[in-house]
Short mmCIF file of C-alpha atoms in Angstrom, two decimals:
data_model
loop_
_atom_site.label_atom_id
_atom_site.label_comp_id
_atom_site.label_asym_id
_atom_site.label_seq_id
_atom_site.Cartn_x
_atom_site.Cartn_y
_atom_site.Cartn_z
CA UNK A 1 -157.89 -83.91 -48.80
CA UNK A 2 -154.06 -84.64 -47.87
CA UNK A 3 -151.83 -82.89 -50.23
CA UNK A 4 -149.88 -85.27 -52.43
CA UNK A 5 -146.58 -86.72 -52.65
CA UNK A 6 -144.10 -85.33 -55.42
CA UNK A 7 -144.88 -86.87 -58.98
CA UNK A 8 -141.12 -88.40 -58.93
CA UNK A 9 -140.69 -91.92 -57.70
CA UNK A 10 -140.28 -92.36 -54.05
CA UNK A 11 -136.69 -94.51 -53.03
CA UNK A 12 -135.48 -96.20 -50.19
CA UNK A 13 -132.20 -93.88 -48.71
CA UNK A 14 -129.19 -95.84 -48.32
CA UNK A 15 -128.47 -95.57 -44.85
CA UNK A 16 -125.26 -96.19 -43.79
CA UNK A 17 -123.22 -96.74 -40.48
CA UNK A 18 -119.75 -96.33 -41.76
CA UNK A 19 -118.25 -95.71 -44.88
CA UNK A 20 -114.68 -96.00 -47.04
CA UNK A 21 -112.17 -93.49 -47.41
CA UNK A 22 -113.25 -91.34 -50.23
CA UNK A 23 -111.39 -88.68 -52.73
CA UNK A 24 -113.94 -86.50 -52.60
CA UNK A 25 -112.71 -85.20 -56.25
CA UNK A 26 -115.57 -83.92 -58.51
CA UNK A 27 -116.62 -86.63 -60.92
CA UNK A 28 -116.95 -86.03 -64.94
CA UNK A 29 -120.67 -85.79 -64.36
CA UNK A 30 -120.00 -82.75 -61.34
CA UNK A 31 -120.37 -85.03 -58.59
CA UNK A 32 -117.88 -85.35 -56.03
CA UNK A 33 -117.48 -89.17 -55.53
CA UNK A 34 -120.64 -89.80 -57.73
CA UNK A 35 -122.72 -89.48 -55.12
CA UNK A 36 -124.34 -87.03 -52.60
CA UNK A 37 -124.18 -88.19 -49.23
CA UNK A 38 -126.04 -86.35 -46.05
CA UNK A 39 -125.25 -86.86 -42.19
CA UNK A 40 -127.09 -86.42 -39.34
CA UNK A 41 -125.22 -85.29 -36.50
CA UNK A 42 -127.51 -85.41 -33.69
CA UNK A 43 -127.64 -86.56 -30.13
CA UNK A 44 -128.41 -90.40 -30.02
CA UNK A 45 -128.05 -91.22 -26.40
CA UNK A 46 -128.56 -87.76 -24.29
CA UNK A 47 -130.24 -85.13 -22.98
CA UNK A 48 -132.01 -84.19 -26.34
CA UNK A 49 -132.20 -87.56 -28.10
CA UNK A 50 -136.05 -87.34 -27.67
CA UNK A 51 -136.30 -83.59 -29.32
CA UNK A 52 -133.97 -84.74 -32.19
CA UNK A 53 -132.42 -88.11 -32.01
CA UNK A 54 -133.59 -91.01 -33.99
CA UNK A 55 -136.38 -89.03 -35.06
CA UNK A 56 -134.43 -86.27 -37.14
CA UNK A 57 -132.95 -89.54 -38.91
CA UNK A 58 -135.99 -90.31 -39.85
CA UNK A 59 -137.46 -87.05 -40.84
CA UNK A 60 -134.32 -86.56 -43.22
CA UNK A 61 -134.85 -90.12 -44.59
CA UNK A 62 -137.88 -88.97 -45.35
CA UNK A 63 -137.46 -85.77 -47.55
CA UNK A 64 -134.78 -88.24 -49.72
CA UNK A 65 -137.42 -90.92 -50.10
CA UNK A 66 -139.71 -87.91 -51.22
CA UNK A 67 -136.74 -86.33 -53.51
CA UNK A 68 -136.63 -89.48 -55.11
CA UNK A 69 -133.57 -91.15 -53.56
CA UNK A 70 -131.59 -89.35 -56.96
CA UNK A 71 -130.57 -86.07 -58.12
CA UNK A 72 -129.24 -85.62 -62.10
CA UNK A 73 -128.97 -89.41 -61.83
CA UNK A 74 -126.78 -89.55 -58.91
CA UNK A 75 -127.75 -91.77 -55.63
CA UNK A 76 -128.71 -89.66 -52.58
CA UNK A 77 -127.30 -91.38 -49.39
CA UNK A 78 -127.99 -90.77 -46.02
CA UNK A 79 -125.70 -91.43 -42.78
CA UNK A 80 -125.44 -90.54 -38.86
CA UNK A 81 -123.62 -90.08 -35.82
CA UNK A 82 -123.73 -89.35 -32.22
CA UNK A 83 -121.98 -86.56 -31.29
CA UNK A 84 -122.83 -86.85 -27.56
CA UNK A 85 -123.52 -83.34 -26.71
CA UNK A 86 -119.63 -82.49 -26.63
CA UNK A 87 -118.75 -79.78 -28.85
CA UNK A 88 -114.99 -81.16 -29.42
CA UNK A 89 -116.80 -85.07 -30.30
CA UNK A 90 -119.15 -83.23 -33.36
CA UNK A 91 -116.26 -81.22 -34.69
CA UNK A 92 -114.12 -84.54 -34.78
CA UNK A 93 -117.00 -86.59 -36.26
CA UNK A 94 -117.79 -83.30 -38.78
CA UNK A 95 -113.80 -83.18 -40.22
CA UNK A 96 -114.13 -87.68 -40.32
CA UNK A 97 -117.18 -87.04 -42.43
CA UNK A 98 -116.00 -83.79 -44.66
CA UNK A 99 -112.53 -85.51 -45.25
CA UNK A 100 -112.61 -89.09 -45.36
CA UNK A 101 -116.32 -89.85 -45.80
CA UNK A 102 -117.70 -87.50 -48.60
CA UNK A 103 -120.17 -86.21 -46.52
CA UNK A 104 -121.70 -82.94 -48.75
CA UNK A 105 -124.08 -81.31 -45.79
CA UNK A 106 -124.49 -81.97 -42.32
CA UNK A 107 -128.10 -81.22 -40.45
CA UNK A 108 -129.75 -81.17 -37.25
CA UNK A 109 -126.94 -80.56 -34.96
CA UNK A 110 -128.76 -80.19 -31.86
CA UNK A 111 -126.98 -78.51 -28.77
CA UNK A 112 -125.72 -74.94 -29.51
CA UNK A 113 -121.74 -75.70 -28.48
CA UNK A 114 -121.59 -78.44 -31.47
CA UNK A 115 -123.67 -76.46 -33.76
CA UNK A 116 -121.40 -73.58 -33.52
CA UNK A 117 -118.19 -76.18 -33.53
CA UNK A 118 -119.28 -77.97 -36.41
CA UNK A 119 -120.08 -74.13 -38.10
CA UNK A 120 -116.29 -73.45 -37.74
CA UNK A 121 -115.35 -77.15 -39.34
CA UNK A 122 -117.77 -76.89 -42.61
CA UNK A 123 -116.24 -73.33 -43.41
CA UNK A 124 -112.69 -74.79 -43.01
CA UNK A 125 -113.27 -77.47 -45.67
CA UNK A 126 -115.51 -75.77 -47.47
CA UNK A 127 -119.09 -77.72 -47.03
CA UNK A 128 -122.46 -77.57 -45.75
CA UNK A 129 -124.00 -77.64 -42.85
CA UNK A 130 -127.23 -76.74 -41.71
CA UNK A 131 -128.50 -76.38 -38.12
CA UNK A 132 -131.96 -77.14 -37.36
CA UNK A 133 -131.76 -77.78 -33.44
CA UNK A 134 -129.71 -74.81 -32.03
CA UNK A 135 -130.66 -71.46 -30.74
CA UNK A 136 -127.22 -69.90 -30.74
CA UNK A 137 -127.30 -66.67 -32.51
CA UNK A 138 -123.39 -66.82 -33.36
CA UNK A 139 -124.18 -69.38 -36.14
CA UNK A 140 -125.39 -66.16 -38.35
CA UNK A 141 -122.63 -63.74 -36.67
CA UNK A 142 -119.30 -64.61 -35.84
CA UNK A 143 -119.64 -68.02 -36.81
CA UNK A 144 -121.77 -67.27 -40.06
CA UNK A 145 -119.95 -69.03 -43.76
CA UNK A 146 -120.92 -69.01 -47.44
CA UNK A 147 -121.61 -73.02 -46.25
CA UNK A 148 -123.89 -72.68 -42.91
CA UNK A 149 -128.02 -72.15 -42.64
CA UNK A 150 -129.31 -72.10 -39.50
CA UNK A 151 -133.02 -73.27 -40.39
CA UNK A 152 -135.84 -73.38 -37.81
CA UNK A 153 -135.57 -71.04 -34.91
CA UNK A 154 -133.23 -69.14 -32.65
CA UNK A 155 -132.74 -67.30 -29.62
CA UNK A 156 -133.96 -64.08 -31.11
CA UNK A 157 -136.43 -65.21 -32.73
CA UNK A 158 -137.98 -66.71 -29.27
CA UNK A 159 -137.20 -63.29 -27.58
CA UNK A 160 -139.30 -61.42 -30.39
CA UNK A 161 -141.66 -64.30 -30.87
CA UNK A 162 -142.59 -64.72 -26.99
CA UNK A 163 -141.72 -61.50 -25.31
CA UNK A 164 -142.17 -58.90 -27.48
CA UNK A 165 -145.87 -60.45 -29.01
CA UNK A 166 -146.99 -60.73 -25.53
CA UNK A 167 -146.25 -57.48 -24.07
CA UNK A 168 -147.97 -56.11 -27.49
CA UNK A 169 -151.19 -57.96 -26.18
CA UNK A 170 -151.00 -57.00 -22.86
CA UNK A 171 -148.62 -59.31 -20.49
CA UNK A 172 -146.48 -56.04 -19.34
CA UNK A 173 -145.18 -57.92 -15.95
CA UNK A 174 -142.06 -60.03 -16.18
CA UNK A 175 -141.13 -62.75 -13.88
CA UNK A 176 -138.38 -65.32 -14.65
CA UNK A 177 -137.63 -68.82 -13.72
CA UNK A 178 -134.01 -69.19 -14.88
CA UNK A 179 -131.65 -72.21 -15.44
CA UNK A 180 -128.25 -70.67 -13.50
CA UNK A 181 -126.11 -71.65 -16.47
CA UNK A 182 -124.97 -69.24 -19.98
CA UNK A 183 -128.01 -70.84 -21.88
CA UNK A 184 -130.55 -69.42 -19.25
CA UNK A 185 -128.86 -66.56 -18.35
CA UNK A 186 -128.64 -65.65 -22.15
CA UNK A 187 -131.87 -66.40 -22.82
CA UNK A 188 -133.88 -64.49 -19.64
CA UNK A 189 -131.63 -61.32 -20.61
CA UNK A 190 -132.39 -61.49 -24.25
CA UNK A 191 -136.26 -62.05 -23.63
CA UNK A 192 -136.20 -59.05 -20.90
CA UNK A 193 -134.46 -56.41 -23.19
CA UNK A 194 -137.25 -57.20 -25.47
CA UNK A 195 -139.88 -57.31 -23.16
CA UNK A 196 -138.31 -53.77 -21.60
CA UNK A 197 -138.26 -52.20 -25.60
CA UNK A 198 -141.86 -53.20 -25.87
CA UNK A 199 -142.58 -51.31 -22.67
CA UNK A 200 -143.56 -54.11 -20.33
CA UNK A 201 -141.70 -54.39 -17.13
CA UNK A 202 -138.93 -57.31 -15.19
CA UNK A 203 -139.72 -57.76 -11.97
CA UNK A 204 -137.23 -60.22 -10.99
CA UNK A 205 -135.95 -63.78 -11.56
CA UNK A 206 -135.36 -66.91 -9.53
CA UNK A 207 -132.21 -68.76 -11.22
CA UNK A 208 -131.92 -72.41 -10.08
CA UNK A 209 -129.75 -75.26 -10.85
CA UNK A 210 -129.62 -77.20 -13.99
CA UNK A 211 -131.43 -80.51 -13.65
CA UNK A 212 -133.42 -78.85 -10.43
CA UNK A 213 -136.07 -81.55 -9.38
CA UNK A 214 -137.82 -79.21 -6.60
CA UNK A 215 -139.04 -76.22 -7.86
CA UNK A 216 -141.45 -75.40 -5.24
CA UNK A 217 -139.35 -72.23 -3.86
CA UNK A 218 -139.18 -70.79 -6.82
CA UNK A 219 -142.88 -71.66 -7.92
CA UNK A 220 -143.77 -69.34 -4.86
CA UNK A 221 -141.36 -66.94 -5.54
CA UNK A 222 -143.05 -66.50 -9.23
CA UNK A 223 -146.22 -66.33 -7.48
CA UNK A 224 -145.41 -63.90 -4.80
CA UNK A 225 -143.73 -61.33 -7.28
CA UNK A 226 -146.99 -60.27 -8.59
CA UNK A 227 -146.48 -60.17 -12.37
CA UNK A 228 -148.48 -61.16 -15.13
CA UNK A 229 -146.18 -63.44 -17.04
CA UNK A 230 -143.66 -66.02 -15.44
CA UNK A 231 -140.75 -66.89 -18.06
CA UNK A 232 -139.77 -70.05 -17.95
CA UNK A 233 -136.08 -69.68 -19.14
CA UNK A 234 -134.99 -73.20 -19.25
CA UNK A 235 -135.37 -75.86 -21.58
CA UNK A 236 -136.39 -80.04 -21.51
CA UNK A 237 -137.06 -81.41 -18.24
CA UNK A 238 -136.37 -78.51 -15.99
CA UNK A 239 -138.91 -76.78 -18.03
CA UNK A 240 -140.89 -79.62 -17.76
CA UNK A 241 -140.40 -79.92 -13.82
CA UNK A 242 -140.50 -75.63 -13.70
CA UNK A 243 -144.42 -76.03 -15.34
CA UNK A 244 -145.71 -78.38 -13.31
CA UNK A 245 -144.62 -76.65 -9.68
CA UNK A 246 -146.34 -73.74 -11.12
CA UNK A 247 -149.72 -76.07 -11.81
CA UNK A 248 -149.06 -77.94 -8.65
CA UNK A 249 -148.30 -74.68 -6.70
CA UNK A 250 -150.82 -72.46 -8.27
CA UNK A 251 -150.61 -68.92 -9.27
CA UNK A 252 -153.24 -66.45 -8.98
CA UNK A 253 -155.68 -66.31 -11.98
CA UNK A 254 -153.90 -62.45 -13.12
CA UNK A 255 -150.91 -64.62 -13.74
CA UNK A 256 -149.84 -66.77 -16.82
CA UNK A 257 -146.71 -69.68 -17.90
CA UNK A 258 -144.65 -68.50 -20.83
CA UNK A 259 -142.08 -70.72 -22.14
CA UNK A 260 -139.21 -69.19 -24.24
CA UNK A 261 -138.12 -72.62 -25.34
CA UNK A 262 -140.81 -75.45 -24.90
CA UNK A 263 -141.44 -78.29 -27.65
CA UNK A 264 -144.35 -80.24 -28.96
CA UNK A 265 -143.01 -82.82 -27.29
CA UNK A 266 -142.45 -81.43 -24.06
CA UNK A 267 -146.18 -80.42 -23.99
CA UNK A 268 -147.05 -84.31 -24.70
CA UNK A 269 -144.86 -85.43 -21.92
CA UNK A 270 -146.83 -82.77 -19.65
CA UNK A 271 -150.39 -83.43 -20.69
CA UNK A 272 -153.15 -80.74 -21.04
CA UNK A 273 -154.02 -80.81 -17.83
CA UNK A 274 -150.93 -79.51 -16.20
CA UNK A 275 -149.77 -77.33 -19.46
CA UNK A 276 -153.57 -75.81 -20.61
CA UNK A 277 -152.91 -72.08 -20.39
CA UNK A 278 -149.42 -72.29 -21.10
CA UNK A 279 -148.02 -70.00 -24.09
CA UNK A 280 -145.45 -71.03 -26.41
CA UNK A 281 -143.39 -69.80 -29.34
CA UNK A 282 -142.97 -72.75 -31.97
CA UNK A 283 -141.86 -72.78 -35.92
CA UNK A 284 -144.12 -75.16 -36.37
CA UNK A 285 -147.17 -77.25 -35.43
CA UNK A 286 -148.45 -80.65 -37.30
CA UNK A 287 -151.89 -79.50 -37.02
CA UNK A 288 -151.70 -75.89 -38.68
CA UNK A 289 -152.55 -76.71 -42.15
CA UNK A 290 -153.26 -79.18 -44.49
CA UNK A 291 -149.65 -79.63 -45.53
CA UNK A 292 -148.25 -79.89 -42.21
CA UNK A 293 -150.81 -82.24 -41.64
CA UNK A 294 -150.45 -84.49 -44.00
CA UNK A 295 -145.93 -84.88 -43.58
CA UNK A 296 -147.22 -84.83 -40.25
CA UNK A 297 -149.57 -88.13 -40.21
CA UNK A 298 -146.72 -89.82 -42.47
CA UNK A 299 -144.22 -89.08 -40.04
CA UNK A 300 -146.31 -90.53 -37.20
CA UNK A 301 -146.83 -94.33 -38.72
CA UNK A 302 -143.05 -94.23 -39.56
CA UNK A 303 -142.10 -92.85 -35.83
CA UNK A 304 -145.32 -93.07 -33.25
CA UNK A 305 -144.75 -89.91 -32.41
CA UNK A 306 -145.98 -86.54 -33.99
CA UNK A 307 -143.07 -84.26 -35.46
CA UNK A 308 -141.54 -81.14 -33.87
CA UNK A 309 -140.53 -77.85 -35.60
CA UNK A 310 -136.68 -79.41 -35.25
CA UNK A 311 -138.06 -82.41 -37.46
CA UNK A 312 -140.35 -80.66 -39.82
CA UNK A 313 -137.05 -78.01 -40.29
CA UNK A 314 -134.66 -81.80 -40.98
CA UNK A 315 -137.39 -82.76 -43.64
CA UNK A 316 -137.61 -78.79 -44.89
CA UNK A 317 -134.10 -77.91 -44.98
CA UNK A 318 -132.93 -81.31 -46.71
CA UNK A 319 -135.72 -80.86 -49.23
CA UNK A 320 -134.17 -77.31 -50.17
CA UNK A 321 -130.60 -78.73 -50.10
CA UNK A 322 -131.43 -81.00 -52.42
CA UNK A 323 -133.57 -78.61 -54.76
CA UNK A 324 -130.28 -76.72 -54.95
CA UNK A 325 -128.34 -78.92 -55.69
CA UNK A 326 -130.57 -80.29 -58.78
CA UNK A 327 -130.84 -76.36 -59.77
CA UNK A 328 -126.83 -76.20 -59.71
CA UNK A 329 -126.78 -79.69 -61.69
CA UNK A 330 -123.96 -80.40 -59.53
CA UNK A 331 -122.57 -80.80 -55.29
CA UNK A 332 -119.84 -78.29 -55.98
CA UNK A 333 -120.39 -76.56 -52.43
CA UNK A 334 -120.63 -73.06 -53.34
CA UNK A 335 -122.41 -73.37 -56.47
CA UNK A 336 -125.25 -75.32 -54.42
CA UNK A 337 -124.44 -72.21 -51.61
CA UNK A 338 -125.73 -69.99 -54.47
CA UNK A 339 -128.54 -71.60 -55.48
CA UNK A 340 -129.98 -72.16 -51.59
CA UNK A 341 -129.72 -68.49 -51.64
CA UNK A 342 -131.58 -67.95 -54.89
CA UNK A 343 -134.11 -70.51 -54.44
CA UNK A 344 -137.55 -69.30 -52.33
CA UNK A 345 -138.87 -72.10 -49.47
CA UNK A 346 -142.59 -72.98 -49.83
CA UNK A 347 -143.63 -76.22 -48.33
CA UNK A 348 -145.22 -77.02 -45.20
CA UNK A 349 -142.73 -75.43 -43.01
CA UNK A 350 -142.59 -72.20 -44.55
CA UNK A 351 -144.23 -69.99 -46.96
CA UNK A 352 -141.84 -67.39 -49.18
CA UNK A 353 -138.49 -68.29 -47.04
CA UNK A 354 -135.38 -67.38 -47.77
CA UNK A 355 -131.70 -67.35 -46.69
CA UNK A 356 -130.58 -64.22 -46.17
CA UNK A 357 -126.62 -63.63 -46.91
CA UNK A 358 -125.55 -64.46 -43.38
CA UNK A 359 -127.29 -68.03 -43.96
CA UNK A 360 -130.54 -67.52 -41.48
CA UNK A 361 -133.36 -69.12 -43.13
CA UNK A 362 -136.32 -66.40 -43.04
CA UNK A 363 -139.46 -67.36 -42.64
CA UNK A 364 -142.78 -66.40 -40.18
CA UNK A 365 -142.75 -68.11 -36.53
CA UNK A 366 -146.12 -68.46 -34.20
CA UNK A 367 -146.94 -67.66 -30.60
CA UNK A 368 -149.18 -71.01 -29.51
CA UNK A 369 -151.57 -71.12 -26.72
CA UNK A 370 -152.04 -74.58 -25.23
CA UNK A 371 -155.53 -75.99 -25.43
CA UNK A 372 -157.81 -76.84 -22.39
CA UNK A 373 -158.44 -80.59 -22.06
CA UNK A 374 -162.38 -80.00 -22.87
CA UNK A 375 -161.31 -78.04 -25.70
CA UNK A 376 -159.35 -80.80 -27.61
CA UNK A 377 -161.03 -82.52 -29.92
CA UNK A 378 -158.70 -85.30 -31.16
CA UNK A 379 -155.44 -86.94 -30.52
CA UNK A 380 -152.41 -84.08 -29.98
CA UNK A 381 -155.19 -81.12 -31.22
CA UNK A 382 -153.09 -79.00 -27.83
CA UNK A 383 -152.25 -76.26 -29.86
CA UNK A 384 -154.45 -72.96 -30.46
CA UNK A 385 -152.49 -70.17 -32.91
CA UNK A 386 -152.47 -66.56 -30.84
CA UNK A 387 -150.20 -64.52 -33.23
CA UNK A 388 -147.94 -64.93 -36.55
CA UNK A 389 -144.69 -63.22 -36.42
CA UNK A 390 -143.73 -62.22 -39.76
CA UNK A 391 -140.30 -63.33 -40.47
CA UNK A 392 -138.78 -60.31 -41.07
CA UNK A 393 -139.66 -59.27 -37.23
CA UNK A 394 -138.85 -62.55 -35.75
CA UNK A 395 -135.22 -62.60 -36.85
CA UNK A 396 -132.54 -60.36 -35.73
CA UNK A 397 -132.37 -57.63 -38.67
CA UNK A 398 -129.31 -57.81 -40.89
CA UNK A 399 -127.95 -54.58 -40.29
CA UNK A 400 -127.73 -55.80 -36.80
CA UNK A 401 -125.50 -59.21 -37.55
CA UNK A 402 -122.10 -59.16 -37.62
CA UNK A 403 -120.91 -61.80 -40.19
CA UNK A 404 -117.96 -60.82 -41.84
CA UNK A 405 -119.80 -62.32 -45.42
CA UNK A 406 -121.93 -58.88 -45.45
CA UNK A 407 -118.84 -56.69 -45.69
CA UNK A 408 -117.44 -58.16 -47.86
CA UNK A 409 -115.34 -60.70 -46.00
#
């Protein structure tokens, strides 16, 4: 039996493209500009338009529509933007939307250079954003605010998630197939320190190109070095091209695929047939439980595609957003900053999540085996669980961050 809808009646978001100057001075009622207005900043036209895109629209759409397309009275609205993968084009669109706009929170924010841009705008003037598409770390260190969440995942949560669970159940030989740019780099050294503290072993790494097409050097590399687990330390359709030289190519039977950053998506795009075997670390999977299944199916008739954890975290983090806001009976920014604090997550994203101080959303992640193709049983059943990471081991530990907010600062 699908879980059911909130009680409240569903109604259409207002979607719009571009809006008039507003004051953004708090109305009589406690609502800036009478009304509470959400943008999407996500990539449109690029690179990761098919992880996020369109799609996180829609998932965010969705959680207003499920709010109730109010709070306290007051009309939810719901806009978006393209910010092109250029860090300097989403801070520009972020300080349009905080200043002349009324924009009150700003999610998704795919690609780690605008996330962390955009962080730096919102704690200038003072408003929320709330990354659900970025790995970068700094968004709960450096770049942490009273104003930024970073929601779904991040890079150490994929190190602990991937490396650290698999060494623990055996995997104790690292080889790496690394993108030769910071986000690879980053990412293979991060993985390997935890793989190291676990007491498994690196036994080398072939770096390659970004947007590498021929990957059958450093498919035999992999396979010549011996160890038990290649790391594929790339993302989108290197990944992509990196998993299926290793199927084409073969590696002995002792040997096993483990991508730090793969998506549903990316597994759809490879089929079981090439991917079966593979393991992944993922916040989320439609299939899990009941709950996810059932935002899951919805989101499917209104996109044709099944959800990802970036678009389950859209629908999540909105949700929450909006719950504080209705707690704090008004969109003053740091009483609703409060109140996200205050307020536990339970949905079908996360069970007993919180934000901790620094603004990183706490809640368990999963290590995912991909199915064989005679072992699925419907449409997109690819995924079989092999571990939970409780959230308090999958996130970097708090003692550890260094946001100025936990100081005092």
């Amino acid at each position: 039996m699908l879980a059911k809808l909130p009680s409240r009646t569903a109604a259409l978001t207002s979607v719009v493209l571009a809006l008039g100057a507003a004051s953004g001075t708090m109305a009589s009622n406690g609502f800036s500009d009478d009304v509470v207005r959400i943008g999407v900043l996500t990539d449109m036209s690029g690179i990761y338009s098919d992880l996020s895109g369109e799609a996180a629209v829609e998932a965010v759409r969705m959680a207003v529509e499920d709010f109730g397309g109010e709070v306290h009275g007051v009309p939810i609205e719901v806009i978006y933007g393209d910010h092109r993968n250029r860090a300097d084009t989403g801070a520009s669109r972020a300080r349009e939307w905080y200043d002349n706009d009324g924009v009150d929170m700003i999610n998704d924010l795919s690609n780690s250079g605008v996330a962390l841009a955009v962080a730096a705008v919102a704690d200038e003037r003072q408003r929320h954003a709330i990354s659900n598409s970025a790995s970068n770390i700094g968004l709960t260190n450096d770049y942490c605010s009273p104003y930024v969440t970073h929601y779904t995942y991040d890079a150490y949560s994929l190190a602990q998630g991937t490396g650290k669970t698999i060494v623990e159940d055996g995997g104790d030989t690292w080889f790496f197939l690394t993108v030769d740019f910071a986000f690879g780099i980053g990412l293979e050294q991060q993985v390997s320190d935890v793989v190291r503290e676990a007491g498994g072993h690196v036994m080398g790494a072939a770096r390659h190109p970004l947007d590498t097409t021929d990957f059958s050097s450093y498919a035999l590399q992999a396979q010549a070095s011996g160890a038990e687990i290649i790391g594929i330390a790339s993302t989108g359709a290197d990944a992509i091209n990196a998993i299926n030289a290793l199927s084409e190519f073969g590696v002995s039977p002792s040997q096993r695929p483990a991508a730090l950053l793969l998506w549903f998506d990316d597994i759809v795009s490879l089929g079981l047939d090439t991917a079966q075997g593979l393991l992944i670390n993922n916040a989320f999977y439609w299939d899990a439980d009941e709950g996810s299944r059932e935002f899951s199916e919805r989101f499917y008739e209104r996109t044709g595609r099944m959800p990802n954890m970036a678009h389950a975290g859209n629908y999540s983090s909105t949700m929450h957003y909006l719950n504080a806001v209705e707690a704090a009976g008004t969109d003053d920014p740091d009483a609703v900053s409060e109140k996200m604090r205050e307020l536990e997550i339970n949905d079908f994203f996360a069970t007993g999540g919180y934000i901790r101080p620094n603004g990183r959303m706490v809640h368990d992640q999963y290590l995912w085996e991909v199915k064989a193709p005679d072992e699925s049983e419907y449409d997109y059943d690819f995924l079989r669980l092999v571990a939970t990471i409780s959230g308090e081991d999958a996130f970097q530990p708090l003692e550890d961050s260094t946001c100025h907010l936990l100081n005092g600062g």
